[in-house]
Tab-separated table of C-alpha atoms in Angstrom:
chain	number	residue	atom	x	y	z
A	2	MET	CA	-140.077	86.224	-205.603
A	3	ASN	CA	-139.990	88.090	-202.317
A	4	ILE	CA	-136.880	88.585	-200.196
A	5	ASP	CA	-137.724	85.658	-197.868
A	6	THR	CA	-137.779	83.302	-200.851
A	7	VAL	CA	-134.479	84.786	-202.079
A	8	ASN	CA	-132.922	84.328	-198.629
A	9	ALA	CA	-134.001	80.678	-198.565
A	10	LEU	CA	-132.326	79.776	-201.885
A	11	PRO	CA	-129.378	77.359	-201.670
A	12	CYS	CA	-126.162	78.764	-203.167
A	13	GLU	CA	-126.472	76.843	-206.444
A	14	GLU	CA	-130.024	78.128	-207.035
A	15	PHE	CA	-129.092	81.653	-206.015
A	16	VAL	CA	-126.206	81.661	-208.506
A	17	ASN	CA	-128.458	80.106	-211.115
A	18	VAL	CA	-130.912	82.986	-210.731
A	19	PHE	CA	-128.622	85.938	-209.979
A	20	GLY	CA	-125.326	84.726	-211.468
A	21	ASN	CA	-125.434	87.269	-214.270
A	22	VAL	CA	-126.297	90.307	-212.171
A	23	VAL	CA	-122.721	91.228	-212.971
A	24	GLU	CA	-122.165	90.022	-216.520
A	25	LYS	CA	-120.130	86.784	-216.711
A	26	CYS	CA	-119.114	87.123	-213.046
A	27	PRO	CA	-121.208	84.576	-211.092
A	28	ILE	CA	-118.592	84.874	-208.331
A	29	VAL	CA	-120.345	88.118	-207.313
A	30	ALA	CA	-123.671	86.377	-206.726
A	31	ALA	CA	-121.935	83.416	-205.043
A	32	ALA	CA	-120.003	85.772	-202.741
A	33	VAL	CA	-123.054	87.854	-201.897
A	34	TRP	CA	-125.019	84.676	-201.113
A	35	SER	CA	-122.747	84.049	-198.142
A	36	THR	CA	-123.725	87.450	-196.668
A	37	ARG	CA	-127.483	86.709	-196.639
A	38	PRO	CA	-130.101	87.042	-195.177
A	39	PHE	CA	-130.941	90.352	-196.824
A	40	ALA	CA	-133.480	92.626	-195.191
A	41	SER	CA	-134.765	93.790	-198.583
A	42	LEU	CA	-134.088	93.894	-202.302
A	43	LYS	CA	-132.304	97.197	-201.693
A	44	ALA	CA	-130.062	95.529	-199.093
A	45	SER	CA	-129.136	92.772	-201.549
A	46	GLU	CA	-128.219	95.421	-204.156
A	47	ALA	CA	-126.096	97.148	-201.541
A	48	ALA	CA	-124.326	93.836	-200.834
A	49	VAL	CA	-123.397	93.577	-204.523
A	50	SER	CA	-121.973	97.121	-204.511
A	51	GLU	CA	-120.086	96.470	-201.274
A	52	PHE	CA	-118.524	93.298	-202.640
A	53	ILE	CA	-117.359	95.140	-205.763
A	54	ASP	CA	-115.982	97.984	-203.631
A	55	ALA	CA	-114.003	95.463	-201.558
A	56	LEU	CA	-112.311	93.888	-204.599
A	57	PRO	CA	-108.703	94.748	-205.313
A	58	GLU	CA	-108.376	97.221	-208.173
A	59	SER	CA	-107.398	94.442	-210.584
A	60	GLY	CA	-110.679	92.678	-209.678
A	61	LYS	CA	-112.708	95.752	-210.589
A	62	GLU	CA	-110.845	95.946	-213.874
A	63	GLY	CA	-111.490	92.207	-214.219
A	64	ILE	CA	-115.251	92.754	-214.030
A	65	LEU	CA	-115.047	95.262	-216.858
A	66	GLY	CA	-112.631	92.973	-218.724
A	67	CYS	CA	-115.217	90.155	-218.722
A	68	HIS	CA	-117.849	92.385	-220.296
A	69	PRO	CA	-118.663	91.483	-223.905
A	70	ASP	CA	-118.062	93.999	-226.669
A	71	LEU	CA	-121.150	95.669	-228.051
A	72	ALA	CA	-121.934	94.012	-231.383
A	73	GLY	CA	-118.796	91.972	-230.822
A	74	ARG	CA	-117.726	88.356	-231.083
A	75	ASP	CA	-120.191	87.020	-228.500
A	76	LEU	CA	-123.159	88.530	-230.335
A	77	GLN	CA	-121.924	87.162	-233.662
A	78	ARG	CA	-121.223	83.681	-232.213
A	79	GLY	CA	-124.477	83.528	-230.259
A	80	THR	CA	-122.575	83.171	-226.973
A	81	LEU	CA	-123.979	86.280	-225.295
A	82	THR	CA	-125.967	85.769	-222.111
A	83	ARG	CA	-129.742	86.040	-222.426
A	84	GLU	CA	-129.721	89.441	-220.734
A	85	SER	CA	-127.052	90.966	-222.974
A	86	ARG	CA	-128.525	89.456	-226.119
A	87	GLY	CA	-131.865	91.065	-225.295
A	88	GLU	CA	-130.265	94.410	-224.539
A	89	GLN	CA	-128.098	94.483	-227.643
A	90	ALA	CA	-131.021	93.417	-229.841
A	91	GLN	CA	-133.241	96.112	-228.333
A	92	ALA	CA	-130.655	98.714	-229.342
A	93	GLY	CA	-130.553	97.310	-232.885
A	94	LEU	CA	-126.992	96.010	-232.545
A	95	ASP	CA	-127.944	92.590	-233.925
A	96	ALA	CA	-128.884	94.152	-237.255
A	97	LEU	CA	-125.978	96.453	-238.079
A	98	GLU	CA	-124.995	97.062	-241.670
A	99	SER	CA	-121.536	95.977	-242.701
A	100	ALA	CA	-120.062	99.501	-242.479
A	101	GLU	CA	-121.577	99.994	-239.010
A	102	MET	CA	-120.145	96.661	-237.847
A	103	SER	CA	-116.675	97.670	-239.016
A	104	ARG	CA	-116.958	101.084	-237.347
A	105	MET	CA	-118.151	99.525	-234.078
A	106	ALA	CA	-115.306	96.980	-234.102
A	107	ARG	CA	-112.719	99.702	-234.782
A	108	LEU	CA	-114.068	101.989	-232.034
A	109	ASN	CA	-114.344	99.120	-229.521
A	110	GLY	CA	-110.686	98.398	-230.222
A	111	GLU	CA	-109.677	102.040	-229.781
A	112	TYR	CA	-111.615	102.272	-226.520
A	113	LYS	CA	-109.924	99.140	-225.149
A	114	GLU	CA	-106.557	100.420	-226.269
A	115	ARG	CA	-107.177	103.660	-224.391
A	116	PHE	CA	-108.734	102.333	-221.169
A	117	GLY	CA	-107.666	98.682	-220.982
A	118	PHE	CA	-111.198	97.232	-220.871
A	119	PRO	CA	-114.291	97.186	-223.098
A	120	PHE	CA	-116.752	100.049	-223.583
A	121	VAL	CA	-119.705	99.415	-221.276
A	122	ILE	CA	-123.050	101.152	-221.655
A	123	CYS	CA	-126.633	100.231	-220.848
A	124	ALA	CA	-127.550	99.223	-224.398
A	125	ARG	CA	-131.277	98.898	-223.759
A	126	MET	CA	-131.480	102.580	-222.841
A	127	CYS	CA	-129.844	103.646	-226.129
A	128	ASP	CA	-130.194	103.075	-229.857
A	129	LYS	CA	-127.362	102.175	-232.172
A	130	ALA	CA	-126.792	105.755	-233.376
A	131	ASN	CA	-126.507	106.998	-229.814
A	132	ILE	CA	-124.213	104.109	-228.821
A	133	LEU	CA	-121.907	104.708	-231.780
A	134	GLN	CA	-121.791	108.419	-230.986
A	135	GLN	CA	-120.963	107.887	-227.295
A	136	LEU	CA	-118.424	105.170	-228.068
A	137	SER	CA	-116.748	107.405	-230.627
A	138	GLU	CA	-116.607	110.358	-228.216
A	139	ARG	CA	-115.226	108.306	-225.345
A	140	ALA	CA	-112.775	106.289	-227.396
A	141	ARG	CA	-111.336	109.419	-228.960
A	142	GLY	CA	-111.948	111.911	-226.168
A	143	GLY	CA	-113.294	114.509	-228.587
A	144	GLU	CA	-115.507	117.540	-228.032
A	145	GLY	CA	-118.464	115.583	-226.738
A	146	ALA	CA	-116.393	113.866	-224.072
A	147	ARG	CA	-115.006	117.187	-222.909
A	148	ARG	CA	-118.479	118.752	-222.914
A	149	ARG	CA	-119.758	115.971	-220.679
A	150	GLY	CA	-116.787	116.367	-218.358
A	151	GLY	CA	-114.575	113.834	-220.070
A	152	GLU	CA	-112.392	113.326	-217.019
A	153	GLU	CA	-114.987	110.871	-215.717
A	154	ASP	CA	-114.177	108.634	-218.638
A	155	ARG	CA	-110.476	108.556	-217.958
A	156	PRO	CA	-108.965	106.514	-215.120
A	157	PRO	CA	-106.934	108.850	-212.882
A	158	ALA	CA	-103.233	108.072	-212.648
A	159	SER	CA	-102.866	107.588	-208.881
A	160	PRO	CA	-104.001	104.252	-207.392
A	161	GLY	CA	-106.530	105.492	-204.818
A	162	PRO	CA	-108.758	107.585	-207.033
A	163	ARG	CA	-108.379	105.058	-209.849
A	164	ALA	CA	-109.795	102.272	-207.664
A	165	HIS	CA	-112.619	104.578	-206.638
A	166	TRP	CA	-113.229	105.485	-210.257
A	167	LEU	CA	-113.348	101.806	-211.222
A	168	SER	CA	-115.902	101.016	-208.498
A	169	GLY	CA	-117.887	103.974	-209.714
A	170	GLN	CA	-117.803	102.719	-213.312
A	171	VAL	CA	-118.937	99.228	-212.390
A	172	VAL	CA	-121.538	100.261	-209.842
A	173	SER	CA	-122.933	103.076	-212.017
A	174	HIS	CA	-123.337	100.580	-214.809
A	175	LEU	CA	-125.160	98.216	-212.465
A	176	LEU	CA	-127.412	100.998	-211.237
A	177	GLN	CA	-127.996	102.266	-214.739
A	178	CYS	CA	-128.963	98.739	-215.726
A	179	LYS	CA	-130.934	97.919	-212.639
A	180	ASP	CA	-134.190	98.076	-214.555
A	181	SER	CA	-132.785	95.444	-216.861
A	182	HIS	CA	-130.445	92.788	-215.419
A	183	TYR	CA	-131.125	93.055	-211.742
A	184	HIS	CA	-134.742	94.048	-211.440
A	185	GLN	CA	-135.776	91.996	-214.447
A	186	THR	CA	-134.287	88.964	-212.711
A	187	TYR	CA	-136.745	89.485	-209.887
A	188	THR	CA	-139.590	90.218	-212.286
A	189	TRP	CA	-138.949	87.122	-214.375
A	190	LEU	CA	-139.550	84.835	-211.420
B	15	MET	CA	-97.314	79.364	-226.391
B	16	ASN	CA	-94.399	80.954	-224.576
B	17	ILE	CA	-94.669	83.655	-221.940
B	18	ASP	CA	-93.934	86.476	-224.424
B	19	THR	CA	-96.891	85.407	-226.528
B	20	VAL	CA	-99.052	85.196	-223.391
B	21	ASN	CA	-97.935	88.687	-222.329
B	22	ALA	CA	-98.854	90.080	-225.753
B	23	LEU	CA	-102.455	88.781	-225.701
B	24	PRO	CA	-105.168	91.460	-225.543
B	25	CYS	CA	-107.506	91.063	-222.548
B	26	GLU	CA	-110.329	89.440	-224.546
B	27	GLU	CA	-107.982	86.795	-225.968
B	28	PHE	CA	-106.306	86.202	-222.627
B	29	VAL	CA	-109.701	85.629	-220.984
B	30	ASN	CA	-110.724	83.458	-223.904
B	31	VAL	CA	-107.688	81.228	-223.323
B	32	PHE	CA	-107.304	81.344	-219.524
B	33	GLY	CA	-110.838	82.292	-218.442
B	34	ASN	CA	-111.469	78.882	-216.915
B	35	VAL	CA	-108.212	78.559	-214.983
B	36	VAL	CA	-110.517	79.091	-212.026
B	37	GLU	CA	-113.720	77.283	-212.952
B	38	LYS	CA	-116.525	79.649	-214.034
B	39	CYS	CA	-114.594	82.674	-212.726
B	40	PRO	CA	-113.159	84.456	-215.783
B	41	ILE	CA	-112.821	87.536	-213.570
B	42	VAL	CA	-109.640	85.914	-212.177
B	43	ALA	CA	-107.987	85.751	-215.596
B	44	ALA	CA	-109.264	89.233	-216.488
B	45	ALA	CA	-107.883	90.632	-213.221
B	46	VAL	CA	-104.537	88.876	-213.583
B	47	TRP	CA	-104.235	90.174	-217.160
B	48	SER	CA	-103.955	93.709	-215.811
B	49	THR	CA	-100.881	92.684	-213.754
B	50	ARG	CA	-98.886	91.432	-216.758
B	51	PRO	CA	-96.194	91.180	-218.091
B	52	PHE	CA	-95.296	87.922	-216.353
B	53	ALA	CA	-91.668	86.865	-216.149
B	54	SER	CA	-92.602	83.193	-216.500
B	55	LEU	CA	-95.425	80.677	-216.367
B	56	LYS	CA	-94.642	80.275	-212.664
B	57	ALA	CA	-95.016	84.035	-212.145
B	58	SER	CA	-98.415	83.985	-213.860
B	59	GLU	CA	-99.529	81.152	-211.566
B	60	ALA	CA	-98.336	83.181	-208.584
B	61	ALA	CA	-100.405	86.148	-209.829
B	62	VAL	CA	-103.502	83.930	-209.801
B	63	SER	CA	-102.819	82.816	-206.221
B	64	GLU	CA	-102.125	86.402	-205.124
B	65	PHE	CA	-105.383	87.640	-206.620
B	66	ILE	CA	-107.324	84.913	-204.799
B	67	ASP	CA	-105.522	85.716	-201.537
B	68	ALA	CA	-106.475	89.388	-201.913
B	69	LEU	CA	-110.196	88.635	-202.304
B	70	PRO	CA	-112.480	89.274	-199.367
B	71	GLU	CA	-113.482	86.050	-197.611
B	72	SER	CA	-116.890	86.085	-199.298
B	73	GLY	CA	-115.084	86.175	-202.659
B	74	LYS	CA	-113.072	83.067	-201.800
B	75	GLU	CA	-116.280	81.347	-200.794
B	76	GLY	CA	-117.770	82.652	-204.041
B	77	ILE	CA	-115.096	80.849	-206.079
B	78	LEU	CA	-115.977	77.589	-204.364
B	79	GLY	CA	-119.699	78.404	-204.698
B	80	CYS	CA	-119.353	78.660	-208.500
B	81	HIS	CA	-117.768	75.217	-208.723
B	82	PRO	CA	-120.041	72.605	-210.315
B	83	ASP	CA	-121.141	69.565	-208.320
B	84	LEU	CA	-119.413	66.320	-209.250
B	85	ALA	CA	-121.858	64.306	-211.362
B	86	GLY	CA	-124.304	67.156	-210.771
B	87	ARG	CA	-126.734	69.207	-212.791
B	88	ASP	CA	-124.129	70.710	-215.134
B	89	LEU	CA	-122.836	67.280	-216.148
B	90	GLN	CA	-126.389	66.028	-216.719
B	91	ARG	CA	-127.400	69.128	-218.715
B	92	GLY	CA	-124.198	69.214	-220.741
B	93	THR	CA	-123.362	72.689	-219.425
B	94	LEU	CA	-120.016	71.784	-217.838
B	95	THR	CA	-116.931	73.528	-219.176
B	96	ARG	CA	-114.714	71.479	-221.472
B	97	GLU	CA	-112.110	71.066	-218.739
B	98	SER	CA	-114.539	69.816	-216.095
B	99	ARG	CA	-116.377	67.570	-218.519
B	100	GLY	CA	-113.078	65.907	-219.417
B	101	GLU	CA	-112.075	65.521	-215.771
B	102	GLN	CA	-115.405	64.133	-214.632
B	103	ALA	CA	-115.534	61.714	-217.571
B	104	GLN	CA	-111.982	60.535	-216.827
B	105	ALA	CA	-113.095	59.625	-213.303
B	106	GLY	CA	-116.099	57.727	-214.677
B	107	LEU	CA	-118.628	60.214	-213.285
B	108	ASP	CA	-120.464	60.455	-216.613
B	109	ALA	CA	-121.384	56.765	-216.411
B	110	LEU	CA	-122.701	56.315	-212.885
B	111	GLU	CA	-125.384	53.782	-212.172
B	112	SER	CA	-128.659	55.086	-210.825
B	113	ALA	CA	-127.853	54.157	-207.203
B	114	GLU	CA	-124.426	55.814	-207.450
B	115	MET	CA	-126.032	58.971	-208.882
B	116	SER	CA	-128.471	59.138	-205.977
B	117	ARG	CA	-125.718	58.573	-203.442
B	118	MET	CA	-123.506	61.253	-205.027
B	119	ALA	CA	-126.386	63.763	-205.083
B	120	ARG	CA	-127.228	63.050	-201.436
B	121	LEU	CA	-123.595	63.377	-200.301
B	122	ASN	CA	-123.036	66.545	-202.356
B	123	GLY	CA	-126.067	68.007	-200.592
B	124	GLU	CA	-124.778	66.977	-197.157
B	125	TYR	CA	-121.354	68.438	-197.893
B	126	LYS	CA	-122.858	71.760	-198.983
B	127	GLU	CA	-125.115	71.801	-195.957
B	128	ARG	CA	-122.069	71.330	-193.745
B	129	PHE	CA	-119.573	73.684	-195.403
B	130	GLY	CA	-121.730	76.104	-197.415
B	131	PHE	CA	-120.103	75.331	-200.790
B	132	PRO	CA	-119.690	72.305	-203.084
B	133	PHE	CA	-117.234	69.442	-202.593
B	134	VAL	CA	-114.190	70.163	-204.757
B	135	ILE	CA	-111.635	67.532	-205.690
B	136	CYS	CA	-109.293	67.008	-208.623
B	137	ALA	CA	-111.516	64.454	-210.368
B	138	ARG	CA	-108.952	63.443	-212.980
B	139	MET	CA	-106.609	62.201	-210.239
B	140	CYS	CA	-109.297	59.925	-208.738
B	141	ASP	CA	-111.785	57.295	-209.796
B	142	LYS	CA	-115.437	57.269	-208.859
B	143	ALA	CA	-115.017	54.842	-205.933
B	144	ASN	CA	-112.299	57.021	-204.420
B	145	ILE	CA	-114.309	60.212	-204.988
B	146	LEU	CA	-117.418	58.722	-203.358
B	147	GLN	CA	-115.346	57.547	-200.407
B	148	GLN	CA	-113.658	60.926	-199.869
B	149	LEU	CA	-116.919	62.818	-200.328
B	150	SER	CA	-118.631	60.540	-197.836
B	151	GLU	CA	-115.846	60.948	-195.266
B	152	ARG	CA	-115.705	64.716	-195.599
B	153	ALA	CA	-119.457	65.265	-195.734
B	154	ARG	CA	-120.015	63.205	-192.636
B	155	GLY	CA	-116.719	63.764	-190.847
B	156	GLY	CA	-116.330	60.070	-190.047
B	157	GLU	CA	-113.244	58.054	-189.134
B	158	GLY	CA	-111.452	58.697	-192.398
B	159	ALA	CA	-111.746	62.456	-192.081
B	160	ARG	CA	-110.373	62.326	-188.528
B	161	ARG	CA	-107.572	60.016	-189.560
B	162	ARG	CA	-106.499	62.472	-192.250
B	163	GLY	CA	-106.693	65.323	-189.762
B	164	GLY	CA	-110.287	66.297	-190.378
B	165	GLU	CA	-109.828	69.806	-188.977
B	166	GLU	CA	-108.412	70.783	-192.356
B	167	ASP	CA	-111.801	70.066	-193.860
B	168	ARG	CA	-113.670	72.257	-191.451
B	169	PRO	CA	-113.585	76.055	-191.720
B	170	PRO	CA	-112.367	77.503	-188.415
B	171	ALA	CA	-114.826	79.764	-186.597
B	172	SER	CA	-112.778	82.964	-186.330
B	173	PRO	CA	-112.552	85.194	-189.420
B	174	GLY	CA	-108.761	85.289	-189.874
B	175	PRO	CA	-107.965	81.586	-189.954
B	176	ARG	CA	-111.156	80.911	-191.924
B	177	ALA	CA	-110.073	83.303	-194.696
B	178	HIS	CA	-106.659	81.659	-194.680
B	179	TRP	CA	-108.278	78.240	-194.810
B	180	LEU	CA	-110.438	79.298	-197.751
B	181	SER	CA	-107.422	80.600	-199.689
B	182	GLY	CA	-105.711	77.339	-198.921
B	183	GLN	CA	-108.651	75.326	-200.197
B	184	VAL	CA	-108.897	77.242	-203.460
B	185	VAL	CA	-105.186	77.475	-204.111
B	186	SER	CA	-104.524	73.834	-203.190
B	187	HIS	CA	-107.213	72.826	-205.629
B	188	LEU	CA	-105.596	74.945	-208.325
B	189	LEU	CA	-102.187	73.488	-207.604
B	190	GLN	CA	-103.550	69.972	-207.432
B	191	CYS	CA	-105.184	70.582	-210.795
B	192	LYS	CA	-102.307	72.389	-212.393
B	193	ASP	CA	-101.537	69.458	-214.598
B	194	SER	CA	-105.068	69.647	-215.891
B	195	HIS	CA	-106.734	73.062	-216.151
B	196	TYR	CA	-103.770	75.364	-216.000
B	197	HIS	CA	-100.954	73.510	-217.616
B	198	GLN	CA	-103.233	71.850	-220.160
B	199	THR	CA	-104.288	75.312	-221.239
B	200	TYR	CA	-100.700	76.048	-222.168
B	201	THR	CA	-100.222	72.656	-223.769
B	202	TRP	CA	-103.332	72.918	-225.896
B	203	LEU	CA	-102.043	76.020	-227.649
């Protein structure tokens, strides 16, 4: 699908195709649709980032809040989106042993308790050992988090930088995942 | 469920319960969650309206853009949310004759062509004859639309009033539906 075809899609079709570019937030695709035509794929990606940047801080938190837990309830119930199911399966999260499941659930809970939204990582670029390690470090802010400059993982206290940090979290995740959700969407067509 | 119980819900549960307060836009519930505690049900409703007001114009359009067509593809495929399925069935839209289906599809298309987003109405407060009549009037801007002050149905050209109009459209729909989506959600619990 080239950019002219994308630009010609009616809203419903556009949302049908790109609705999960931001997980469980089809409003992003529907909003971006009204800013078309896009000069290029890159321009359409930029429109997504700009829309997220323009959201109130609670909206940025809302995007993260809609994100499913890794190896969480959606995976167990079969209610994950196709994209997330594929990513979580690729990382081996659909075949955790009982002890791993319990550890993941406990750490997901600790992370949410600490930050107020779920742990988000590009699962298809990791394996389960790596995911568990990163989740553990970030949830508990241990040595690893400090080594990697743990401040990035912690929302700053003042509103301005916090909003900026939230945009950064969401947009970095999108960029990190662009070979999966976003670019795959184009490739699938 | 009283407001203290609502205030104590973790984000995932809150989104699970209230995620469809704005159809297919769980980001609204997830965003509003981060502004709790709410003093009352009324205060939580106000938080929803405030979040929508604070969205960029494209985001308000995005909310409308995510709304399913009446008697449209989602109803036919069985992919409507529980709330919308109930509403559309109550209005008799799940039992249209073939000619009515064609007319509804044609008018939905005309409405979207004219306004850029789907026709939204509180289906449970209407029957199919009334819905078809209102859709026809608004899509085509005929006598009825003018009689009811058709300008309300038409987004103004300048950005300020248009954004205001969009907020009005979304929030009026929410308020009109508060006995269904929003208040039912409380009642179901």
